[in-house]
PDB file of C-alpha atoms in Angstrom:
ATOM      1  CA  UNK Z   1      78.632 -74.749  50.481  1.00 70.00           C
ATOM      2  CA  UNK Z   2      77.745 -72.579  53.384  1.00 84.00           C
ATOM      3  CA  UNK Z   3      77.084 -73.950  56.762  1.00 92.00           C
ATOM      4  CA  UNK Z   4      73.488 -73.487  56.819  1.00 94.00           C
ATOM      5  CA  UNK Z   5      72.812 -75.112  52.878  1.00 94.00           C
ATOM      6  CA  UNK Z   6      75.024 -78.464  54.755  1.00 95.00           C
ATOM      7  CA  UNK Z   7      72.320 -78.189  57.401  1.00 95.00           C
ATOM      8  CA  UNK Z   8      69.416 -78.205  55.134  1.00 95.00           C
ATOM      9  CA  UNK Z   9      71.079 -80.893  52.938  1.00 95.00           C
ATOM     10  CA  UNK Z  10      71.321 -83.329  55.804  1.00 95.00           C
ATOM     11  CA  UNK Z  11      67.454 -83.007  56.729  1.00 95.00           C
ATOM     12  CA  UNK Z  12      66.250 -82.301  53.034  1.00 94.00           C
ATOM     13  CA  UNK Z  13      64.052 -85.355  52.752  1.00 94.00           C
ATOM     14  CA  UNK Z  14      62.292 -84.309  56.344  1.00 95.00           C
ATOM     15  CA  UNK Z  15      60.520 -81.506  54.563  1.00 97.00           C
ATOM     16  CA  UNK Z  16      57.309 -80.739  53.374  1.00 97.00           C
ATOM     17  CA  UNK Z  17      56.230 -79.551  50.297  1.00 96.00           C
ATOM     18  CA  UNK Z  18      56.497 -75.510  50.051  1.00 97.00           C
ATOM     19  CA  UNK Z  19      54.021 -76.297  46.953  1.00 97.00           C
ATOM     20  CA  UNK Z  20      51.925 -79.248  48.374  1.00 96.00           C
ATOM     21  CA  UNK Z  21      49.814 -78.762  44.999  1.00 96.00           C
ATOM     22  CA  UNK Z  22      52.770 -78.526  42.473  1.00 94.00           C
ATOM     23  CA  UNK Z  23      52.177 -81.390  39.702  1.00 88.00           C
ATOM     24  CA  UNK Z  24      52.755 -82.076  36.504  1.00 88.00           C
ATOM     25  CA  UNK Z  25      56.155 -81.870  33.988  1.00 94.00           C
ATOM     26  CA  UNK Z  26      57.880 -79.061  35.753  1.00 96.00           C
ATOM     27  CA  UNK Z  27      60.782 -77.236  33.294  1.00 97.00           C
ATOM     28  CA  UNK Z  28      63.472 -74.860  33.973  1.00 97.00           C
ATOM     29  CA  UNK Z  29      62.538 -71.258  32.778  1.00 97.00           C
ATOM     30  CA  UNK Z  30      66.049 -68.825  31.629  1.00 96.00           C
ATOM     31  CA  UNK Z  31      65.698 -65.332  32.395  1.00 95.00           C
ATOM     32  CA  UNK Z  32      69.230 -64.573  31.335  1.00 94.00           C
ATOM     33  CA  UNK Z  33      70.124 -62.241  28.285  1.00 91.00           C
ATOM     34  CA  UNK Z  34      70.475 -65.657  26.158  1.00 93.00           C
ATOM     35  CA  UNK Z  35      67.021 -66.139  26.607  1.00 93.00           C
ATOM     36  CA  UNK Z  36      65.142 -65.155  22.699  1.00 91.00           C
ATOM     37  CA  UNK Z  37      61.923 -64.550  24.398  1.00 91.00           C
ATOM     38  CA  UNK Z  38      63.334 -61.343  26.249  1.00 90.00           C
ATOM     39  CA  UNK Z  39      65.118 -59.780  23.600  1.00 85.00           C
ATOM     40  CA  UNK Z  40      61.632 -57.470  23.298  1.00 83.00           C
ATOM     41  CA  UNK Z  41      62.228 -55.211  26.546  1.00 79.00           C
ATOM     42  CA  UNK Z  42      58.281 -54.244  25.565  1.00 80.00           C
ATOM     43  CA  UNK Z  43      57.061 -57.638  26.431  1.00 81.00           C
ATOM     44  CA  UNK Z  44      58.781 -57.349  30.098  1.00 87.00           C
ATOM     45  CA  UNK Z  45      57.548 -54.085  30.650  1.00 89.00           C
ATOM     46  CA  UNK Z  46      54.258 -54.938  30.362  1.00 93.00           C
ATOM     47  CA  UNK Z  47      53.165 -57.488  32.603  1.00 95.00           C
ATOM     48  CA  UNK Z  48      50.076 -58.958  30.819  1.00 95.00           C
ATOM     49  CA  UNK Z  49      52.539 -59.500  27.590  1.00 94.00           C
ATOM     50  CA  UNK Z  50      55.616 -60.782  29.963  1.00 95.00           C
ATOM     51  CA  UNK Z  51      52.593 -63.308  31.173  1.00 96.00           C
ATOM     52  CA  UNK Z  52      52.298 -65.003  27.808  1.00 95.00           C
ATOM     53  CA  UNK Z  53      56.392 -64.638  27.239  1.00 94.00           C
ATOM     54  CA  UNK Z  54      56.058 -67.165  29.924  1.00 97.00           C
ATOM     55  CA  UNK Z  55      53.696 -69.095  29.309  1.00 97.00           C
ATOM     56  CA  UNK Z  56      55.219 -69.329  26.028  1.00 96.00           C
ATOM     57  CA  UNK Z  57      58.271 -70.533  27.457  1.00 96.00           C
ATOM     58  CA  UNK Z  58      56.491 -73.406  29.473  1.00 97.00           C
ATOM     59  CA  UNK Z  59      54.886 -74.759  26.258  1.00 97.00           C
ATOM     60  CA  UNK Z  60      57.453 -75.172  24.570  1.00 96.00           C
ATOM     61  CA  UNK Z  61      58.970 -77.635  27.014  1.00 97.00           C
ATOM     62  CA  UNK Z  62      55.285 -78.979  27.601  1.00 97.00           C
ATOM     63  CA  UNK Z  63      55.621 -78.164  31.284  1.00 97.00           C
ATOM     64  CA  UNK Z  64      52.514 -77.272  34.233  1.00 94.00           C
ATOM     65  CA  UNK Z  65      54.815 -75.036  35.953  1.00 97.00           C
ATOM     66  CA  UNK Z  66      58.704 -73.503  35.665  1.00 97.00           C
ATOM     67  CA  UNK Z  67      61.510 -73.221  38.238  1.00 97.00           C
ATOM     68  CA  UNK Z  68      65.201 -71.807  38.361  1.00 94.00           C
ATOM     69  CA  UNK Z  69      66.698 -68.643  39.039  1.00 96.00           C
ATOM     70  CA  UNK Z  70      69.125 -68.788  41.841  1.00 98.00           C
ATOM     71  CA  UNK Z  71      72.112 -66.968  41.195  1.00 97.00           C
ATOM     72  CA  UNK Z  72      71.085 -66.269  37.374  1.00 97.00           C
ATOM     73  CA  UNK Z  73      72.173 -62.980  36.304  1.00 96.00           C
ATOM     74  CA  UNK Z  74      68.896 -61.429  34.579  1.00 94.00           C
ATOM     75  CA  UNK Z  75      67.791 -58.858  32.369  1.00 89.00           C
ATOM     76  CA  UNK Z  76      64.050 -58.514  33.443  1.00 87.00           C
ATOM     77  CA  UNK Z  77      64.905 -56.410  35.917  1.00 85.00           C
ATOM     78  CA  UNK Z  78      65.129 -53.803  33.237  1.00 82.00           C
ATOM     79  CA  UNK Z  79      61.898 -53.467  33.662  1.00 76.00           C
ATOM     80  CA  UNK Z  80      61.545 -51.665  36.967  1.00 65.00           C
ATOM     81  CA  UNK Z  81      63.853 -48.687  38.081  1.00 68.00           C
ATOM     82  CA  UNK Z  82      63.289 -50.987  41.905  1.00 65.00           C
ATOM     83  CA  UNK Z  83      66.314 -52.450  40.577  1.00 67.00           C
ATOM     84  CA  UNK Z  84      68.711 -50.001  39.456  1.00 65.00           C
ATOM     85  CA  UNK Z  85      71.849 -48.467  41.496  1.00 62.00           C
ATOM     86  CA  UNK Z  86      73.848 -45.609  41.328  1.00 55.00           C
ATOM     87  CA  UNK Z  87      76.880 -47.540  40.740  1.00 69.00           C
ATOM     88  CA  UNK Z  88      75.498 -51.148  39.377  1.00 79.00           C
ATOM     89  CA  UNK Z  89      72.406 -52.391  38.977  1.00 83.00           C
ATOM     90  CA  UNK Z  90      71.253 -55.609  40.838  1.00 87.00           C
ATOM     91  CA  UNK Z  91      70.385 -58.193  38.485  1.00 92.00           C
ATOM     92  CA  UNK Z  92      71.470 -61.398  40.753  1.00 96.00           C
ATOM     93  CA  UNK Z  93      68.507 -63.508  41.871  1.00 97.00           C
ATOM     94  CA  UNK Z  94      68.990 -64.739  45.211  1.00 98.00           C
ATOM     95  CA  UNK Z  95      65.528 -66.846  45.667  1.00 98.00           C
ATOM     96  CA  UNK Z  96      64.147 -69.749  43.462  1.00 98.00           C
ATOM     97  CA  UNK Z  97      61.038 -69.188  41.451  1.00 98.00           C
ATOM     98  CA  UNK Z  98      58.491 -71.335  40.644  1.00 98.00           C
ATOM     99  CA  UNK Z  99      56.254 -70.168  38.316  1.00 98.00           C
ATOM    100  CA  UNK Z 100      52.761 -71.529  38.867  1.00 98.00           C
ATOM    101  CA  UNK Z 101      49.019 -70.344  38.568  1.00 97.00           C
ATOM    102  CA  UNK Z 102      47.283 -67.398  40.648  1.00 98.00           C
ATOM    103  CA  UNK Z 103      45.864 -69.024  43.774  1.00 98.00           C
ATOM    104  CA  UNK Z 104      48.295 -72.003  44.389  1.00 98.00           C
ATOM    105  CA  UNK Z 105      48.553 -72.617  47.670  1.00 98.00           C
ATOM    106  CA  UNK Z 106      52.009 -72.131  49.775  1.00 98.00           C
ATOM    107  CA  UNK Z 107      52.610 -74.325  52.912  1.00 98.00           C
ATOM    108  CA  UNK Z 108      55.305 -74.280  55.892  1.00 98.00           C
ATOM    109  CA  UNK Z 109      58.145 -76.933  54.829  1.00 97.00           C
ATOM    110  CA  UNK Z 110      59.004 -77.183  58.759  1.00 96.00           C
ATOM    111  CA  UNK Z 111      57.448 -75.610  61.718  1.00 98.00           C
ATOM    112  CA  UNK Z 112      57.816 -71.924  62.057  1.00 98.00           C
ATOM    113  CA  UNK Z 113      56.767 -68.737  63.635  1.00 98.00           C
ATOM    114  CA  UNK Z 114      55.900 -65.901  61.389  1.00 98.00           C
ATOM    115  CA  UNK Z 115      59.064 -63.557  61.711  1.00 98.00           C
ATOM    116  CA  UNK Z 116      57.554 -60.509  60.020  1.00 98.00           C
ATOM    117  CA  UNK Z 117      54.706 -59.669  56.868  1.00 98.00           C
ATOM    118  CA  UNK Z 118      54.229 -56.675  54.466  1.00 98.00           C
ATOM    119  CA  UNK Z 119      53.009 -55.244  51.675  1.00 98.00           C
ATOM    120  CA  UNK Z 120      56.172 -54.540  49.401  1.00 97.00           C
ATOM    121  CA  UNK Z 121      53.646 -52.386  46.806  1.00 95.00           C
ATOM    122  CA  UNK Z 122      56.021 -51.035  44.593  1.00 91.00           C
ATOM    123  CA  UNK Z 123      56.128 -51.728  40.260  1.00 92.00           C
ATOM    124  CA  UNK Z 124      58.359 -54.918  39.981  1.00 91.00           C
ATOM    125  CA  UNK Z 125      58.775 -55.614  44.163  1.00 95.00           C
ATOM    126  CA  UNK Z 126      57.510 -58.677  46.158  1.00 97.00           C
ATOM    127  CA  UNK Z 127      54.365 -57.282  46.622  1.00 98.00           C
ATOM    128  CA  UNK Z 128      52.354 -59.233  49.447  1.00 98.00           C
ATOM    129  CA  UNK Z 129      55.416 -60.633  51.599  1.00 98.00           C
ATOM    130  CA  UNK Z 130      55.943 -62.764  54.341  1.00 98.00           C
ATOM    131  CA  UNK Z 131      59.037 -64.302  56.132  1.00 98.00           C
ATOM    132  CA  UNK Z 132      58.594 -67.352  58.541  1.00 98.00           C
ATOM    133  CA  UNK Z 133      61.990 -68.083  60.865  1.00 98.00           C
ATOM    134  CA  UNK Z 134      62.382 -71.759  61.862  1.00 98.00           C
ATOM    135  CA  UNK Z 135      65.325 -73.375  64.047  1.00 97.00           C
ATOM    136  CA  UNK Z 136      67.167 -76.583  63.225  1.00 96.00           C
ATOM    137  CA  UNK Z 137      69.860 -78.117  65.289  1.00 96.00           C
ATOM    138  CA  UNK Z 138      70.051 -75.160  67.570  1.00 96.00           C
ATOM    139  CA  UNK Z 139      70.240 -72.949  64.125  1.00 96.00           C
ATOM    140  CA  UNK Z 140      68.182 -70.196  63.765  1.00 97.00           C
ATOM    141  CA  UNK Z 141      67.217 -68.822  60.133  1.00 98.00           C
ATOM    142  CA  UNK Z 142      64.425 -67.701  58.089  1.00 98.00           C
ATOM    143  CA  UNK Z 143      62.292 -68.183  54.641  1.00 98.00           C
ATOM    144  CA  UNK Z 144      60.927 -65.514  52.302  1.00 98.00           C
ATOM    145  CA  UNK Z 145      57.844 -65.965  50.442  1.00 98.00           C
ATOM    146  CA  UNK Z 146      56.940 -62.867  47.942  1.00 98.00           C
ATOM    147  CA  UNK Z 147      54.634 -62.215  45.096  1.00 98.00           C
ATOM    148  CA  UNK Z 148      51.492 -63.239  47.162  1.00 98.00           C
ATOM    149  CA  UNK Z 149      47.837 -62.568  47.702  1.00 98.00           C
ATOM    150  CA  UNK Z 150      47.139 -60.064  49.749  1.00 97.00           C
ATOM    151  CA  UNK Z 151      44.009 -61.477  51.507  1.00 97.00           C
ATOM    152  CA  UNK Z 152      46.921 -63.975  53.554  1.00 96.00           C
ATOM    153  CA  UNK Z 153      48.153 -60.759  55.288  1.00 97.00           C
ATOM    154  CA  UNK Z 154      45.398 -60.395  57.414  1.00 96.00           C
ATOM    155  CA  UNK Z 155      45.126 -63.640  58.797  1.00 93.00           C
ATOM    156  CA  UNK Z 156      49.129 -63.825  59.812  1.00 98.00           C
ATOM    157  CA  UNK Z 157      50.661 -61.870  62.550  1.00 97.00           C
ATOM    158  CA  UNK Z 158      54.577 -61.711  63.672  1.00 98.00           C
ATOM    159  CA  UNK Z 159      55.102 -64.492  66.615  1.00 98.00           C
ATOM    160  CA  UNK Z 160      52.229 -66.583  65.044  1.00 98.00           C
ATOM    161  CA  UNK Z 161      53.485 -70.506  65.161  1.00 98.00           C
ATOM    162  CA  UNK Z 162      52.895 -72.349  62.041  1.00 98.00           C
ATOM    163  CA  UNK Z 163      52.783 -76.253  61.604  1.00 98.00           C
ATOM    164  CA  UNK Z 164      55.112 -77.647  59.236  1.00 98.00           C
ATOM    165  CA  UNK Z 165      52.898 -78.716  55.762  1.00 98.00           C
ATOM    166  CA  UNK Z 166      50.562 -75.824  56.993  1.00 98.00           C
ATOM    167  CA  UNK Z 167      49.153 -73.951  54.060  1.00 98.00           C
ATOM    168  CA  UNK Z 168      49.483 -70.279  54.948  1.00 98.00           C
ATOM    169  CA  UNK Z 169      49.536 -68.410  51.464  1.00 98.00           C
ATOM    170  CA  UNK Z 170      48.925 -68.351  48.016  1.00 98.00           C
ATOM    171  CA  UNK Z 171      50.566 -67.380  44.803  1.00 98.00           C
ATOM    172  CA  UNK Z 172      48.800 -63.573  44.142  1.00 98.00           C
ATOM    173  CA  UNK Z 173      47.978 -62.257  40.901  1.00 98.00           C
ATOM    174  CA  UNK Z 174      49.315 -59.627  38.593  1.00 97.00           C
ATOM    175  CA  UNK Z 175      48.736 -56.145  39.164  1.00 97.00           C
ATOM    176  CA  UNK Z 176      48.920 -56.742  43.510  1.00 97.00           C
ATOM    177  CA  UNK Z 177      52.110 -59.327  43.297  1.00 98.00           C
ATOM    178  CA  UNK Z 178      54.248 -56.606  42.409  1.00 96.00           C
ATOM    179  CA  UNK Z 179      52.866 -56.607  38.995  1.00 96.00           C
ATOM    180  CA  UNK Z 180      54.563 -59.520  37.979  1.00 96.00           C
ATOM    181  CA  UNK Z 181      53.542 -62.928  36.075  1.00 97.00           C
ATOM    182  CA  UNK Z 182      52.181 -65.504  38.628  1.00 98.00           C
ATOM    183  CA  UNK Z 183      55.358 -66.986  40.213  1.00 98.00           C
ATOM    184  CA  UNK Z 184      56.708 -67.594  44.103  1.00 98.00           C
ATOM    185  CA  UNK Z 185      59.967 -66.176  45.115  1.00 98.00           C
ATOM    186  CA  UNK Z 186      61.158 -68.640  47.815  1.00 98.00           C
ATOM    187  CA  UNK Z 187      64.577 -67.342  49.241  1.00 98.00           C
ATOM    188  CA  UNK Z 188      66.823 -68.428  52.220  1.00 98.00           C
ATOM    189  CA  UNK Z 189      68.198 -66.129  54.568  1.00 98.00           C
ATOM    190  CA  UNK Z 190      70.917 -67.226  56.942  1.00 97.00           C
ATOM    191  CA  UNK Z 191      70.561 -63.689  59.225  1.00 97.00           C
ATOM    192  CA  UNK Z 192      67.864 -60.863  58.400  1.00 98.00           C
ATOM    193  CA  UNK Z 193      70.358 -58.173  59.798  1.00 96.00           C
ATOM    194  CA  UNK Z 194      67.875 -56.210  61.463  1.00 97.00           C
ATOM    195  CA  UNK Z 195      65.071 -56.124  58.388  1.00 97.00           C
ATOM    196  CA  UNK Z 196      61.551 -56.820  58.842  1.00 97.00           C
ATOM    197  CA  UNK Z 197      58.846 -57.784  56.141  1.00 98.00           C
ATOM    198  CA  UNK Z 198      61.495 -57.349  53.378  1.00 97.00           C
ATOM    199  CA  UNK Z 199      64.880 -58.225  52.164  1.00 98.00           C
ATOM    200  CA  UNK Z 200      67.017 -58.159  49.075  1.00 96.00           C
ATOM    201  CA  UNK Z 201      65.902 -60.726  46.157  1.00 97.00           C
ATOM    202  CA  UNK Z 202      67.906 -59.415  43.842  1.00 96.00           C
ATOM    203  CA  UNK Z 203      71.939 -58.222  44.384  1.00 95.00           C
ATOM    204  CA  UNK Z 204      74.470 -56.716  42.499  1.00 94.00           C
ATOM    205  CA  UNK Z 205      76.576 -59.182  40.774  1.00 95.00           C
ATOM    206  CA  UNK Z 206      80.047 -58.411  41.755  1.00 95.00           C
ATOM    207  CA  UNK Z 207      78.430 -59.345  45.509  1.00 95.00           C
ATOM    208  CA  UNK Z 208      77.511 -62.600  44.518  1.00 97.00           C
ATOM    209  CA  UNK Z 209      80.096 -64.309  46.713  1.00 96.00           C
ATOM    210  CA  UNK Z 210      78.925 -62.941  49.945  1.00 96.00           C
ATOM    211  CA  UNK Z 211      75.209 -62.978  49.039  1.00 97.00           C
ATOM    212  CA  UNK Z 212      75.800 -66.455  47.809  1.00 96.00           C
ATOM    213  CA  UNK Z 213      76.927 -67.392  51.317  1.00 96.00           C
ATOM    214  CA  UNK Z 214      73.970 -65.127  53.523  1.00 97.00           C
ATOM    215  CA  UNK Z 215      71.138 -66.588  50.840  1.00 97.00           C
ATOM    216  CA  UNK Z 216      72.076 -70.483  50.096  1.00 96.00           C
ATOM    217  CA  UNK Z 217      69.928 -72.454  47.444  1.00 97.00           C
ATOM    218  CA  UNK Z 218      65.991 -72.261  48.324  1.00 96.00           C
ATOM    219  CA  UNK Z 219      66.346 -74.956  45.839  1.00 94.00           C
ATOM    220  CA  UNK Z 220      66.996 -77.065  49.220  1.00 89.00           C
ATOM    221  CA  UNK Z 221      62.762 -76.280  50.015  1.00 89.00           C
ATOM    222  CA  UNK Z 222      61.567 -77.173  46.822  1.00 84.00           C
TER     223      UNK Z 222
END
């Protein structure tokens, strides 16, 4: 465990809800080649289909909402060249996903300042982005929160404090969220390494050791 997931353990039950909303039987969703439901790359590559794949998947387990994905090695990242390399493509998910309706609201899980926003508009990116830093024990690091609306840009700017259980987003819609089914990507980032409004969701696997240790379990926020 890296030092900052020990840090987050210790103060876990001091957080608020990233999803103050979130309700309901809540399942975990596989997006990993021994999934049946993706062994149609045609449903993936279009996103309206790919929405009832999911929803599909949610039913099945009679669940309101779906969550997983860190460090699962998936194949729906087949459906955007975003993802490929020229030596291997990334297919590592580095955030947690929580798959819930269009319009559910997103709140600070501990006070924050808004580090940096933007508008990742790109077939299969984050879409509508924004990454809050927050400091713990003297620690600095940050949160990323893609696949939004784009009407919370606006209303954020970089330096811009932020209460913790402070609703500040929402879960965006398909085509503007990166053209993706309804979900938040809620990733951990131990240094941002000089980015700004963006960062890697999604690594190569034969990194996974050392993104494993710069991106600990968002799980920790959920």
């Amino acid at each position: 465990m890296s030092d900052l997931a020990s840090l987050l353990s210790r103060h876990r039950a001091t957080f608020a809800p990233v999803l103050p909303t979130l309700a309901g039987p809540v399942a975990p969703l596989d997006f990993t080649a021994n999934n049946s439901h993706l062994s149609h790359p045609e449903r993936l590559r279009d996103t309206a289909l790919f929405d009832k794949v999911v929803h599909e998947m949610l039913a099945e387990q009679h669940a309101a909402a779906g969550i997983g994905g860190y460090l699962e090695n998936r194949v729906i990242y087949r459906r955007s060249p975003h993802f490929d390399d020229t030596t291997e493509a990334r297919s590592l998910h580095l955030g947690v996903d929580v798959w819930v309706p269009a319009g559910t609201p997103v709140a600070a899980p501990l006070p924050a300042v808004v580090h940096s926003l933007a508008d990742n508009n790109h077939f299969g990116d984050y879409g509508p982005t924004i990454i809050l830093q927050h400091e713990l024990e003297g620690v600095t690091f940050y949160s990323l929160y893609g696949h939004l609306t784009r009407t919370d840009l606006p209303g954020l700017q970089p330096g811009q404090k932020l209460a913790q259980g402070q609703i500040f987003a929402h879960v965006g819609p398909y085509p503007e969220n990166g053209d993706w089914p309804p979900h938040l990507h809620l990733q951990l980032i131990a240094d941002m390494q000089g980015r700004w409004g963006d960062f890697p969701g999604v690594a190569p696997p034969s990194e996974r050791a050392y993104w494993a240790e710069l991106c600990p379990d968002a799980g920790l926020f959920i």
